[in-house]
PDB file of C-alpha atoms in Angstrom:
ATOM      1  CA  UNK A   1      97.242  70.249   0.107  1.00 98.00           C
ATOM      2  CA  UNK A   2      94.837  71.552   2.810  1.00 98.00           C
ATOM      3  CA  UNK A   3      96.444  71.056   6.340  1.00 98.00           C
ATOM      4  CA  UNK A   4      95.090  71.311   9.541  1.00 98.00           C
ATOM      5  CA  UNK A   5      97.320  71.743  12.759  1.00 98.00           C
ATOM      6  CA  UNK A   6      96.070  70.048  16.235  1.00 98.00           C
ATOM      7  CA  UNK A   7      98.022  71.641  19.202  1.00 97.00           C
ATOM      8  CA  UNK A   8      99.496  74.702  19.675  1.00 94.00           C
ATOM      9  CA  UNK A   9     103.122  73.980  21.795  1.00 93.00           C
ATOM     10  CA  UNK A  10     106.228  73.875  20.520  1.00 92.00           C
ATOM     11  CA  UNK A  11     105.710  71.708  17.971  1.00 96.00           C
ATOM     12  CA  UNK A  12     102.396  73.478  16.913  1.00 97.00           C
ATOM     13  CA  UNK A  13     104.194  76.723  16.844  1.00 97.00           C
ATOM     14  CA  UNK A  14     107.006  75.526  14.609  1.00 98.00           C
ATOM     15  CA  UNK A  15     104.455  73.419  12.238  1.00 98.00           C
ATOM     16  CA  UNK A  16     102.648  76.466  11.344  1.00 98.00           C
ATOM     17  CA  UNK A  17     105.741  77.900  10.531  1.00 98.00           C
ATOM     18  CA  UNK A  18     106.696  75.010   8.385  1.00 98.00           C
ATOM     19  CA  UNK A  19     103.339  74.475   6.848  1.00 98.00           C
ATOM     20  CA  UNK A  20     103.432  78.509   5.780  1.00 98.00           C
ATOM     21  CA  UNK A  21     106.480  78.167   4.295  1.00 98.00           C
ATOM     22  CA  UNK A  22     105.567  75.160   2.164  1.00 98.00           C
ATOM     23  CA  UNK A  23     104.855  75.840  -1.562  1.00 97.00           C
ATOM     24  CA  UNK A  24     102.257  73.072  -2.072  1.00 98.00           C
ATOM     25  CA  UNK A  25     100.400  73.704   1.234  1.00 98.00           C
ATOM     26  CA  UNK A  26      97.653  75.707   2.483  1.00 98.00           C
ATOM     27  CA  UNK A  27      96.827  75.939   6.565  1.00 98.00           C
ATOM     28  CA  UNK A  28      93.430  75.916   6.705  1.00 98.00           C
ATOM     29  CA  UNK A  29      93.403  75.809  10.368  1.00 98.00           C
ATOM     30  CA  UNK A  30      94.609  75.300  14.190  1.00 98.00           C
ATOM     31  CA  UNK A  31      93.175  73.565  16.258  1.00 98.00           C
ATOM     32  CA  UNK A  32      93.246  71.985  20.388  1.00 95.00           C
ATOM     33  CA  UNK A  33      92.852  69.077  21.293  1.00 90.00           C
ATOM     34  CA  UNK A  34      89.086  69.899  22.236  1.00 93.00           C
ATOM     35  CA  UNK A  35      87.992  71.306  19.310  1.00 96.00           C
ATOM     36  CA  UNK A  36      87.175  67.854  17.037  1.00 94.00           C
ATOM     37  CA  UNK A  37      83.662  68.572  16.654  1.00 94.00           C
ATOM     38  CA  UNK A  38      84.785  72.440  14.542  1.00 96.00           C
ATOM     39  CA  UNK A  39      87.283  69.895  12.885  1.00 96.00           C
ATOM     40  CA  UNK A  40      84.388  67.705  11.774  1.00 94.00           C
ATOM     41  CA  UNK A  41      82.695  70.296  10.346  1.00 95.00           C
ATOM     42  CA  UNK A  42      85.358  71.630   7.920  1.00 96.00           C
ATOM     43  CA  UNK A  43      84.968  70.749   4.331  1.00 93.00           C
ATOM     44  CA  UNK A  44      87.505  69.171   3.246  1.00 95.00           C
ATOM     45  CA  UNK A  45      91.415  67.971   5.377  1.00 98.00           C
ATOM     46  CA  UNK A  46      93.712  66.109   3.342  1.00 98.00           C
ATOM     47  CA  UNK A  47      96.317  65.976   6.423  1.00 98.00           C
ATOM     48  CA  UNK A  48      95.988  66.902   9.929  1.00 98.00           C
ATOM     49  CA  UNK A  49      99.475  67.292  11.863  1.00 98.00           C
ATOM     50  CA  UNK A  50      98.926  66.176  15.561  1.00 98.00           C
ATOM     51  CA  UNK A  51     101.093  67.911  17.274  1.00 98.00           C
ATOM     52  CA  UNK A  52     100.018  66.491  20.648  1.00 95.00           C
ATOM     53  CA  UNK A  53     101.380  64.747  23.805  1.00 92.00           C
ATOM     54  CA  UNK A  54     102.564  61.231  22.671  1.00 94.00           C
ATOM     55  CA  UNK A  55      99.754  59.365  24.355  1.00 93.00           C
ATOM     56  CA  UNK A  56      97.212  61.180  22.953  1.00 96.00           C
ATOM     57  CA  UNK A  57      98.392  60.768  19.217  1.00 97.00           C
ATOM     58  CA  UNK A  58      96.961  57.368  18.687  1.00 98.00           C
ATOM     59  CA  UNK A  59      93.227  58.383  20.134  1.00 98.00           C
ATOM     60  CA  UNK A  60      93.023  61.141  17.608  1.00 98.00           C
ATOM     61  CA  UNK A  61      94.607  59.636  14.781  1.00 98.00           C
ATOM     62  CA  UNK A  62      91.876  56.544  14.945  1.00 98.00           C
ATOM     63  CA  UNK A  63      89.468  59.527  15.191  1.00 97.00           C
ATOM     64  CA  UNK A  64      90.351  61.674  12.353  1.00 98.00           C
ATOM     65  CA  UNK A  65      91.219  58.297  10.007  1.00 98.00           C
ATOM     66  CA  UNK A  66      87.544  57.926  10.796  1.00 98.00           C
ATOM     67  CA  UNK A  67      86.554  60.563   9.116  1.00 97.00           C
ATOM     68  CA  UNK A  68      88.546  59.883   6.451  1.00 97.00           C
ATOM     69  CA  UNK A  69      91.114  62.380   7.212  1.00 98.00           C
ATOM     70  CA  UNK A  70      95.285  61.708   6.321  1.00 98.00           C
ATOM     71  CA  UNK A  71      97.163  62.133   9.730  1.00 98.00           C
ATOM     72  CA  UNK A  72     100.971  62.360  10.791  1.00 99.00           C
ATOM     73  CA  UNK A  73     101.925  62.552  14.482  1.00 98.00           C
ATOM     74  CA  UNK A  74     105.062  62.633  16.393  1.00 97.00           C
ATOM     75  CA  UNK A  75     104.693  59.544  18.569  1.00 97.00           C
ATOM     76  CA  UNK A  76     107.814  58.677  20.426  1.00 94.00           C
ATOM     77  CA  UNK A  77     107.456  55.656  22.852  1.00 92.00           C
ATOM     78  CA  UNK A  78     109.778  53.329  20.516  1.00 93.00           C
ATOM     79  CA  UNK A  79     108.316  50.569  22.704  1.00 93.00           C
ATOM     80  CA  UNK A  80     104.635  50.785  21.421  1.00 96.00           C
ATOM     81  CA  UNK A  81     105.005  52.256  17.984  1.00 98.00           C
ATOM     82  CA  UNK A  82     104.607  48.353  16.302  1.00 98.00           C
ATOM     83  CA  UNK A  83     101.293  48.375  18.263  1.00 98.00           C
ATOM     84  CA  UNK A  84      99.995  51.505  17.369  1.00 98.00           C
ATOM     85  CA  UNK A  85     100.834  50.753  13.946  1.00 98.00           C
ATOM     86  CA  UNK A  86      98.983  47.235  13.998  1.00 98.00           C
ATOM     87  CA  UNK A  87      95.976  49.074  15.923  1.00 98.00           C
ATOM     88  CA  UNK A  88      95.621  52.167  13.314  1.00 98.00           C
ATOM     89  CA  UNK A  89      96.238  50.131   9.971  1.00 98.00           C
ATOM     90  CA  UNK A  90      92.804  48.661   9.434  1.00 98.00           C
ATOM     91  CA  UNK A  91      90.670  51.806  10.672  1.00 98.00           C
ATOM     92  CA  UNK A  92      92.610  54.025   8.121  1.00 98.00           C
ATOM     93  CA  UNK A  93      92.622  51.160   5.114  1.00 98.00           C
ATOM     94  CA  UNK A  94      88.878  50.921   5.795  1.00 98.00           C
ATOM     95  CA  UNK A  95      88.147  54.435   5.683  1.00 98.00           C
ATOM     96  CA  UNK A  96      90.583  55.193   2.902  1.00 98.00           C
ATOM     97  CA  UNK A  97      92.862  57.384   4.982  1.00 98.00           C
ATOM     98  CA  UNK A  98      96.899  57.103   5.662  1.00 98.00           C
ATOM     99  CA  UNK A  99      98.462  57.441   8.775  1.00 98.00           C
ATOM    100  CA  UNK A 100     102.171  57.880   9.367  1.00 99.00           C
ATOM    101  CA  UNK A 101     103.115  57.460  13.247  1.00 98.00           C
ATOM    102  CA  UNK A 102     106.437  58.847  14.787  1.00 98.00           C
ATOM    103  CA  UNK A 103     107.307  60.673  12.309  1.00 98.00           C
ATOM    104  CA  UNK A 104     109.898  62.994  14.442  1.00 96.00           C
ATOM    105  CA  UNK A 105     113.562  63.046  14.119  1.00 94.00           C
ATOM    106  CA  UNK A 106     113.562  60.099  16.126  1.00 95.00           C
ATOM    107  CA  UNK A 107     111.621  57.935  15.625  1.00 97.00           C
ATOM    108  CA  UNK A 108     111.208  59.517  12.729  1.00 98.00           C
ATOM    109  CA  UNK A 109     114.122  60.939  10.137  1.00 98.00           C
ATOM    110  CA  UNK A 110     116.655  58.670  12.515  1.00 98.00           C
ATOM    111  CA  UNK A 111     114.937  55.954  12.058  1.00 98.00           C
ATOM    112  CA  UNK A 112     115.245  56.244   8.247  1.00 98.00           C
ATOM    113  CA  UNK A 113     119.230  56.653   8.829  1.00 98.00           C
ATOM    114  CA  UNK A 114     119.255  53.804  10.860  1.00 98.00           C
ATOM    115  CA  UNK A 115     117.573  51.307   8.573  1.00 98.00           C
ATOM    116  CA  UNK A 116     119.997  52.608   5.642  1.00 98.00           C
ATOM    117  CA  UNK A 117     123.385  52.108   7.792  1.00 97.00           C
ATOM    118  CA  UNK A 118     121.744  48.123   8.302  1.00 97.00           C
ATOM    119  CA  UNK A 119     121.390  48.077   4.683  1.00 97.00           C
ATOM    120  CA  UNK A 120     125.104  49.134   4.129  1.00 97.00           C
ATOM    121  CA  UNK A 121     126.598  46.832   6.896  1.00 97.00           C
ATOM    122  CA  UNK A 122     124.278  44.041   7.159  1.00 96.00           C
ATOM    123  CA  UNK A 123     126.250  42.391  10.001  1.00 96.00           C
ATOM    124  CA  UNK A 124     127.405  45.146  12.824  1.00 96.00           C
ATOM    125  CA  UNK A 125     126.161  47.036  15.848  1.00 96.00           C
ATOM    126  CA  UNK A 126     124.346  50.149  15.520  1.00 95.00           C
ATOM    127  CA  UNK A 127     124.342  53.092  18.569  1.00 96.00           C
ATOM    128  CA  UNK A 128     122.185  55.847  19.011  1.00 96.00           C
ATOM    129  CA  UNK A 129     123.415  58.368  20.885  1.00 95.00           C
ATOM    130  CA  UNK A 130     120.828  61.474  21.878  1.00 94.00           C
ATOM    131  CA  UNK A 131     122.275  64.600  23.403  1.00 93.00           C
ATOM    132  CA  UNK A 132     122.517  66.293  25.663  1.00 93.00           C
ATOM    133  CA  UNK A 133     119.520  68.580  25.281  1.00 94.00           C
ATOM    134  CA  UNK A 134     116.041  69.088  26.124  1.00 93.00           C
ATOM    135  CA  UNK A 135     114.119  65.746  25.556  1.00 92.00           C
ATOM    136  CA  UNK A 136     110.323  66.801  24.408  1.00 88.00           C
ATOM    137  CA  UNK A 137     108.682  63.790  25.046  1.00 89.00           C
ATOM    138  CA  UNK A 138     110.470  63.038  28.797  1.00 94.00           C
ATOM    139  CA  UNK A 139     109.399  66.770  29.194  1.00 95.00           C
ATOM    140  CA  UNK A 140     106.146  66.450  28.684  1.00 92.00           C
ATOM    141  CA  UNK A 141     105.811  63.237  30.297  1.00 94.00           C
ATOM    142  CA  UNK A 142     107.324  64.815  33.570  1.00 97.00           C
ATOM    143  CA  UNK A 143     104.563  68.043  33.652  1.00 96.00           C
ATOM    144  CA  UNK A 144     102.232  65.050  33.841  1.00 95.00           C
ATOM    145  CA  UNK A 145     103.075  63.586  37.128  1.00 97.00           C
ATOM    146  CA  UNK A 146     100.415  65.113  39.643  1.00 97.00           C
ATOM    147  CA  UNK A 147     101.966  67.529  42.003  1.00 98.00           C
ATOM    148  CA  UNK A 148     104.481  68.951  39.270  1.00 98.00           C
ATOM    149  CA  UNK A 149     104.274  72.799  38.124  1.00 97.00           C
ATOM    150  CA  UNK A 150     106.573  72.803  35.577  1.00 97.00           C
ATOM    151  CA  UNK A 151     109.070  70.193  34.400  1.00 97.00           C
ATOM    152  CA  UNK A 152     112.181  69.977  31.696  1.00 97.00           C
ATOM    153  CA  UNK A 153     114.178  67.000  31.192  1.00 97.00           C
ATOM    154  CA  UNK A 154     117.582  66.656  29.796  1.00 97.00           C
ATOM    155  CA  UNK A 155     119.154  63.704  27.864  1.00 96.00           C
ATOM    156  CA  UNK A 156     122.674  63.007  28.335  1.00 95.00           C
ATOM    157  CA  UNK A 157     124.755  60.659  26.375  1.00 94.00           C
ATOM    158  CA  UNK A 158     126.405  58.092  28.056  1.00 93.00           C
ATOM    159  CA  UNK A 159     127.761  56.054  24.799  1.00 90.00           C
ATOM    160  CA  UNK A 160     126.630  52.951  23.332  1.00 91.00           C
ATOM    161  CA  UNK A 161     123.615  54.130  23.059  1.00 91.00           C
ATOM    162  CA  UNK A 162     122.810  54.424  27.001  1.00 92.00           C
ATOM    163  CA  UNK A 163     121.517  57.443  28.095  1.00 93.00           C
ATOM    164  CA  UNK A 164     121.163  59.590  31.146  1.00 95.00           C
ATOM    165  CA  UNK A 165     118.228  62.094  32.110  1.00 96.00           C
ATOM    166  CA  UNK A 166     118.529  64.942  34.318  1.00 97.00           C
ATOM    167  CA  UNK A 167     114.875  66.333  35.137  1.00 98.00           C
ATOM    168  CA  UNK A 168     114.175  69.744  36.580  1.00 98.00           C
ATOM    169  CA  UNK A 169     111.004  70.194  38.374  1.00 97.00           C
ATOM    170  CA  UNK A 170     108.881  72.662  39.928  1.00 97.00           C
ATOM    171  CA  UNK A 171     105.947  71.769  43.005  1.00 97.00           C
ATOM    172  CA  UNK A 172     102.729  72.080  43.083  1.00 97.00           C
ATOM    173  CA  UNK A 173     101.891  73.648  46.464  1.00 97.00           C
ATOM    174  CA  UNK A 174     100.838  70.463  48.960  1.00 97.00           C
ATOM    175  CA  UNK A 175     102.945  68.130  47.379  1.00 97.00           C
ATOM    176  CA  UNK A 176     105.815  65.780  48.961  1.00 97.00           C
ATOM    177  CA  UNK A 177     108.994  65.771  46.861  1.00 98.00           C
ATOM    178  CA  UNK A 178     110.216  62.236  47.391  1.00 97.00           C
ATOM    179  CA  UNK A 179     106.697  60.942  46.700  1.00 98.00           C
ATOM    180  CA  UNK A 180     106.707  63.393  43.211  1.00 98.00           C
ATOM    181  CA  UNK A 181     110.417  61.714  42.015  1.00 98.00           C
ATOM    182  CA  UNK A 182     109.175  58.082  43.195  1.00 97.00           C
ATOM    183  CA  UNK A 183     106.262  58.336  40.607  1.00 97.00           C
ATOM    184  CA  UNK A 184     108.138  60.021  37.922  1.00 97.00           C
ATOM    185  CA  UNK A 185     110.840  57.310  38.092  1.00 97.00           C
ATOM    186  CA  UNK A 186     108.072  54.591  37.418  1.00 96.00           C
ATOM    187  CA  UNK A 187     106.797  56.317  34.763  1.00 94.00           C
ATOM    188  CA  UNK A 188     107.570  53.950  31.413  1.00 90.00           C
ATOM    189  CA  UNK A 189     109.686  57.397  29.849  1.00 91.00           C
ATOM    190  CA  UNK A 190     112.306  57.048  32.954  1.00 95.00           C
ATOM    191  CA  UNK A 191     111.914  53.770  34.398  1.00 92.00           C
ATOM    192  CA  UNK A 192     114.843  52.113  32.108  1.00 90.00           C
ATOM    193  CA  UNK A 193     117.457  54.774  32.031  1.00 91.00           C
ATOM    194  CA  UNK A 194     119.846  56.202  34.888  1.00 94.00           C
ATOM    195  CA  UNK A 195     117.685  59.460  36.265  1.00 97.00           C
ATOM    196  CA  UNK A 196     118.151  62.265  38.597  1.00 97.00           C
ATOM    197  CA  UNK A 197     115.612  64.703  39.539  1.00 98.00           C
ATOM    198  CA  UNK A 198     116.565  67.856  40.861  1.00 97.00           C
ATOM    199  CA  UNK A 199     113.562  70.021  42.564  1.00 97.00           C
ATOM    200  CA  UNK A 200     114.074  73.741  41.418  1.00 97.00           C
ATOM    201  CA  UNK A 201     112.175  77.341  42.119  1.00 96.00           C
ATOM    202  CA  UNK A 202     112.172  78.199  38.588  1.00 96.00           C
ATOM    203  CA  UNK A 203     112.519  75.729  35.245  1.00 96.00           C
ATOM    204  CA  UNK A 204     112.514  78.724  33.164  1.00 94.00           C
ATOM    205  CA  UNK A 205     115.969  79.404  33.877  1.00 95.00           C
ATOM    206  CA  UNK A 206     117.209  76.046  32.656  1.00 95.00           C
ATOM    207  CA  UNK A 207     115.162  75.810  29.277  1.00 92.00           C
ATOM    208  CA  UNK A 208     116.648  74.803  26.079  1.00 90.00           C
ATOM    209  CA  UNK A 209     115.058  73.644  22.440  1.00 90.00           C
ATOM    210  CA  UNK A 210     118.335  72.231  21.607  1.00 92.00           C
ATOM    211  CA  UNK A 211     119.229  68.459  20.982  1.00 95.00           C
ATOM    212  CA  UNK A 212     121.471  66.554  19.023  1.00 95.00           C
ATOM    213  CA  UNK A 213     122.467  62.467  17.626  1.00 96.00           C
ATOM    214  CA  UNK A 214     125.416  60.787  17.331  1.00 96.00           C
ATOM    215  CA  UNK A 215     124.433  57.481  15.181  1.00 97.00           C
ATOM    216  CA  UNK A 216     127.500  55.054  15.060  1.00 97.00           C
ATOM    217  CA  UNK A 217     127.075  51.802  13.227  1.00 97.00           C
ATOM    218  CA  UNK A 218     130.736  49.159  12.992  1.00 96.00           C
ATOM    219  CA  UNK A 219     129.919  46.494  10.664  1.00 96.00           C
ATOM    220  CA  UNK A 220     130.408  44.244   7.659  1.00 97.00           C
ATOM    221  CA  UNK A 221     129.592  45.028   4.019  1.00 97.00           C
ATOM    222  CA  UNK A 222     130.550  42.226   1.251  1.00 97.00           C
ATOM    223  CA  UNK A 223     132.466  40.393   3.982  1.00 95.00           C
ATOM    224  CA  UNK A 224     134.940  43.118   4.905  1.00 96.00           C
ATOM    225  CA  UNK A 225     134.823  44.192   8.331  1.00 92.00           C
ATOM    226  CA  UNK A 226     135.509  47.271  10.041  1.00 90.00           C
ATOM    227  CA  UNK A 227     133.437  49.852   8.107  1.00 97.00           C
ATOM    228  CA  UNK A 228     132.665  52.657  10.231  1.00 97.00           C
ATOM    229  CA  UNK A 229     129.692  54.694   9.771  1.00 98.00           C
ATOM    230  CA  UNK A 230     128.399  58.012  11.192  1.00 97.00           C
ATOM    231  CA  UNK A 231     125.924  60.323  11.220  1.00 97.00           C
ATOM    232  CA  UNK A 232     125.494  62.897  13.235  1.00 97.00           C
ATOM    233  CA  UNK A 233     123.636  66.415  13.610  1.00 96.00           C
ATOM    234  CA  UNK A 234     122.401  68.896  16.139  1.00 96.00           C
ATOM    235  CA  UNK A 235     118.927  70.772  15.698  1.00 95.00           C
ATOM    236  CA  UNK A 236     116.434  72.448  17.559  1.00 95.00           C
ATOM    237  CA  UNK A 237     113.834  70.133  18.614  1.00 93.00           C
ATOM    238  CA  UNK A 238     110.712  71.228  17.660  1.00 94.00           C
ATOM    239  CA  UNK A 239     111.112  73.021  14.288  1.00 97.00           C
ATOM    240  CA  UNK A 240     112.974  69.810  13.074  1.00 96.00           C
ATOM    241  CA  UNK A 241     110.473  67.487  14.345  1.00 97.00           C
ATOM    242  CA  UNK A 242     107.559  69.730  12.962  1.00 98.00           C
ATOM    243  CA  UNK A 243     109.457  70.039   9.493  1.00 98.00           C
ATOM    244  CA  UNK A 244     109.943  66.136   8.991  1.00 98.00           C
ATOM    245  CA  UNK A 245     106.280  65.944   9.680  1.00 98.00           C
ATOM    246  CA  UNK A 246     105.176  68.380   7.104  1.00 98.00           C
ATOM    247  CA  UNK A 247     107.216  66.291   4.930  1.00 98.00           C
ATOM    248  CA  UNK A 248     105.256  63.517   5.333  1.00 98.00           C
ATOM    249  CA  UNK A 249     102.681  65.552   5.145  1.00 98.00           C
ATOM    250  CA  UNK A 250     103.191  64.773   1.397  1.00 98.00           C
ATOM    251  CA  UNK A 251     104.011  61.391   1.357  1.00 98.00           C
ATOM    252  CA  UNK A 252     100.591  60.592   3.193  1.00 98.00           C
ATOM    253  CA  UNK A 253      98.803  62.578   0.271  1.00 98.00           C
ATOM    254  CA  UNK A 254     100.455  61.006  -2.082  1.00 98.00           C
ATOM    255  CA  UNK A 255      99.464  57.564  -0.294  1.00 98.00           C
ATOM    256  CA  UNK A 256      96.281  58.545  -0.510  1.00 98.00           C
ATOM    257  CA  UNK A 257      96.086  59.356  -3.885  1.00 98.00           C
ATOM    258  CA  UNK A 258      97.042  56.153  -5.011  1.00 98.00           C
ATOM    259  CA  UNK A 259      94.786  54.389  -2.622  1.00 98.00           C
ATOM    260  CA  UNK A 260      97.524  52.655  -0.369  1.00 98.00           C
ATOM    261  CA  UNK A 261      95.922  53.253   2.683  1.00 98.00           C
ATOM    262  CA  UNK A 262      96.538  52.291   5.777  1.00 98.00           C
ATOM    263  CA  UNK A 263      99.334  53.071   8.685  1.00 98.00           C
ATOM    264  CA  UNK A 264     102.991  53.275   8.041  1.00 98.00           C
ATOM    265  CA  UNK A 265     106.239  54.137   9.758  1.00 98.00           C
ATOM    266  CA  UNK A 266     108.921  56.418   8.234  1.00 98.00           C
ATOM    267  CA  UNK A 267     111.060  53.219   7.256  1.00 98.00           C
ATOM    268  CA  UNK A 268     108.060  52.082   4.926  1.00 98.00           C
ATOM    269  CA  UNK A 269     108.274  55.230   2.956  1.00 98.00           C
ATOM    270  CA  UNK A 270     110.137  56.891  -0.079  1.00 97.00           C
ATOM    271  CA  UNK A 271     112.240  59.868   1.128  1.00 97.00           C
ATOM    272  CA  UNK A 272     110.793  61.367  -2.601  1.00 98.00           C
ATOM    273  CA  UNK A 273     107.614  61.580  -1.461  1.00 98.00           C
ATOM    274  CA  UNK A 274     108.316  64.322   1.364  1.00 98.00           C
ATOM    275  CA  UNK A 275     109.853  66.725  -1.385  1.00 98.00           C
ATOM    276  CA  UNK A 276     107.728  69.027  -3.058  1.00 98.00           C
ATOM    277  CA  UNK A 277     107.511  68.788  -6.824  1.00 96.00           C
ATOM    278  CA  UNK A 278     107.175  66.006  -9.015  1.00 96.00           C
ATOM    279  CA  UNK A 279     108.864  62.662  -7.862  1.00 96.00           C
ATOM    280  CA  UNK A 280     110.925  63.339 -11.936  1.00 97.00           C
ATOM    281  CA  UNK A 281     112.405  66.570 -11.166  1.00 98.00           C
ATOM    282  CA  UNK A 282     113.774  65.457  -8.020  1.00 98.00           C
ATOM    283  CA  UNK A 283     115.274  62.545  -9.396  1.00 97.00           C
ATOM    284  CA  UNK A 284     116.832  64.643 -11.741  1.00 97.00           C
ATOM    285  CA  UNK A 285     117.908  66.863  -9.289  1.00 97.00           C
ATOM    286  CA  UNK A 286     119.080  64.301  -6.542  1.00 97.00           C
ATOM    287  CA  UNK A 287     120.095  61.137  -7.905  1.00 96.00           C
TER     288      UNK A 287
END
């Protein structure tokens, strides 16, 4: 598979890694965001990994689908994704492309693990707990507010799936604090969870890639009650996010290849498909 990489942050940085590292992939490129007319003229993409802002993700995914190009992005506003889906899946079926949205660890592989522990305990309550550690999305999010230098924000775990975010910031020179924290806290990232901003001289002193999840799910299964179910890990942020999207890397090739096109979530697909190898072997091997 020919890949291309669009941005060149953390995620970018760990996706080339990734994509290196993979024996059925060659990176044929890196990209920025600014470059989609050098894009255009490459031969041949069969996936492009957009590792981009969240917001962004959707505008260049209905771009390169255009083109007939594969995509898988990263975006993570849980709110929106059943939109973007609906918006991307008749400009990729029409141009013969897949696209597979938030395909991070969460959304992303979580969501996955979260849709099997409904399947095991159809009746229950399921909590995702993230945390603590550095939040890429809420980070980014933050550097956007005007009048902000540099930003990192922190998820903390408050149980029951409620969270708490602690966000660091530096000034821009000119700029009121209060009036910087009153627009952050309206942004749709912070606006519905418990936040505290703390003005600093220096983020870089306070950075961390690490994060974790606690997923807890109490339920019924044949109608017993009281089966407990866990899973829980802790990662660094971007090189598992850009990992799990190389991995679907494959499964949008493979998609495309048998001419289901169109836009899908991580819950729609195979966990198969994001192996290298033939889909036989690893049944062998896993099952």
């Amino acid at each position: 598979m020919k890949i291309i990489i669009i941005g060149t942050g953390n995620i970018g940085s760990a996706a080339i890694q990734a994509v290196q590292s993979a024996p059925d992939m060659e990176l044929i490129g890196v990209f920025h965001h600014n470059e989609m007319e050098a894009i255009a003229r490459l031969p041949h993409v069969d996936v492009a990994l957009l590792c981009l802002p969240t917001r962004e993700a959707p505008i260049f995914a209905k771009q390169l689908n255009q083109m007939g190009i594969n995509t898988v992005d990263s975006f993570d506003i849980h709110t929106q994704i059943a939109d973007v889906r609906r918006q991307l899946m008749p400009i990729a079926q029409t141009n013969q492309a897949v696209s597979i949205i938030s395909a991070g660890w969460d959304p992303g592989s979580d969501s996955m693990v979260r849709a099997l522990l409904e399947v095991l305990t159809p009746q229950g309550q399921s909590y995702t707990n993230f945390g603590p550690g550095r939040s890429m999305g809420h980070t980014v999010a933050a550097k956007a507010i005007q009048g902000v230098k540099n930003a990192l924000s922190i998820t903390l775990p408050l149980g029951q799936g409620k969270h708490g975010r602690h966000v660091y910031i530096e000034l821009e020179d000119g700029y009121d604090f209060e009036d910087v924290r009153r627009r952050l806290l309206a942004d749709d990232y912070f606006a519905h969870d418990e936040t505290e901003v703390e003005r600093v001289d220096d983020v870089e002193q306070y950075q961390t890639t690490a994060h974790g999840v606690l997923l807890e799910r109490s339920g019924v299964a044949a109608g017993k009650d009281d089966q407990q179910l866990k899973f829980e890990m802790r990662i660094d942020n971007p090189s598992l996010t850009a990992q799990f999207m190389v991995g679907c890397a494959r499964a949008a090739y493979r998609l495309q290849q048998e001419g289901r096109y169109g836009c899908y979530t991580t819950i729609e697909l195979a966990p198969v498909w994001m192996l290298p190898g033939e889909v036989e072997d690893n049944v062998k091997q896993l099952v």
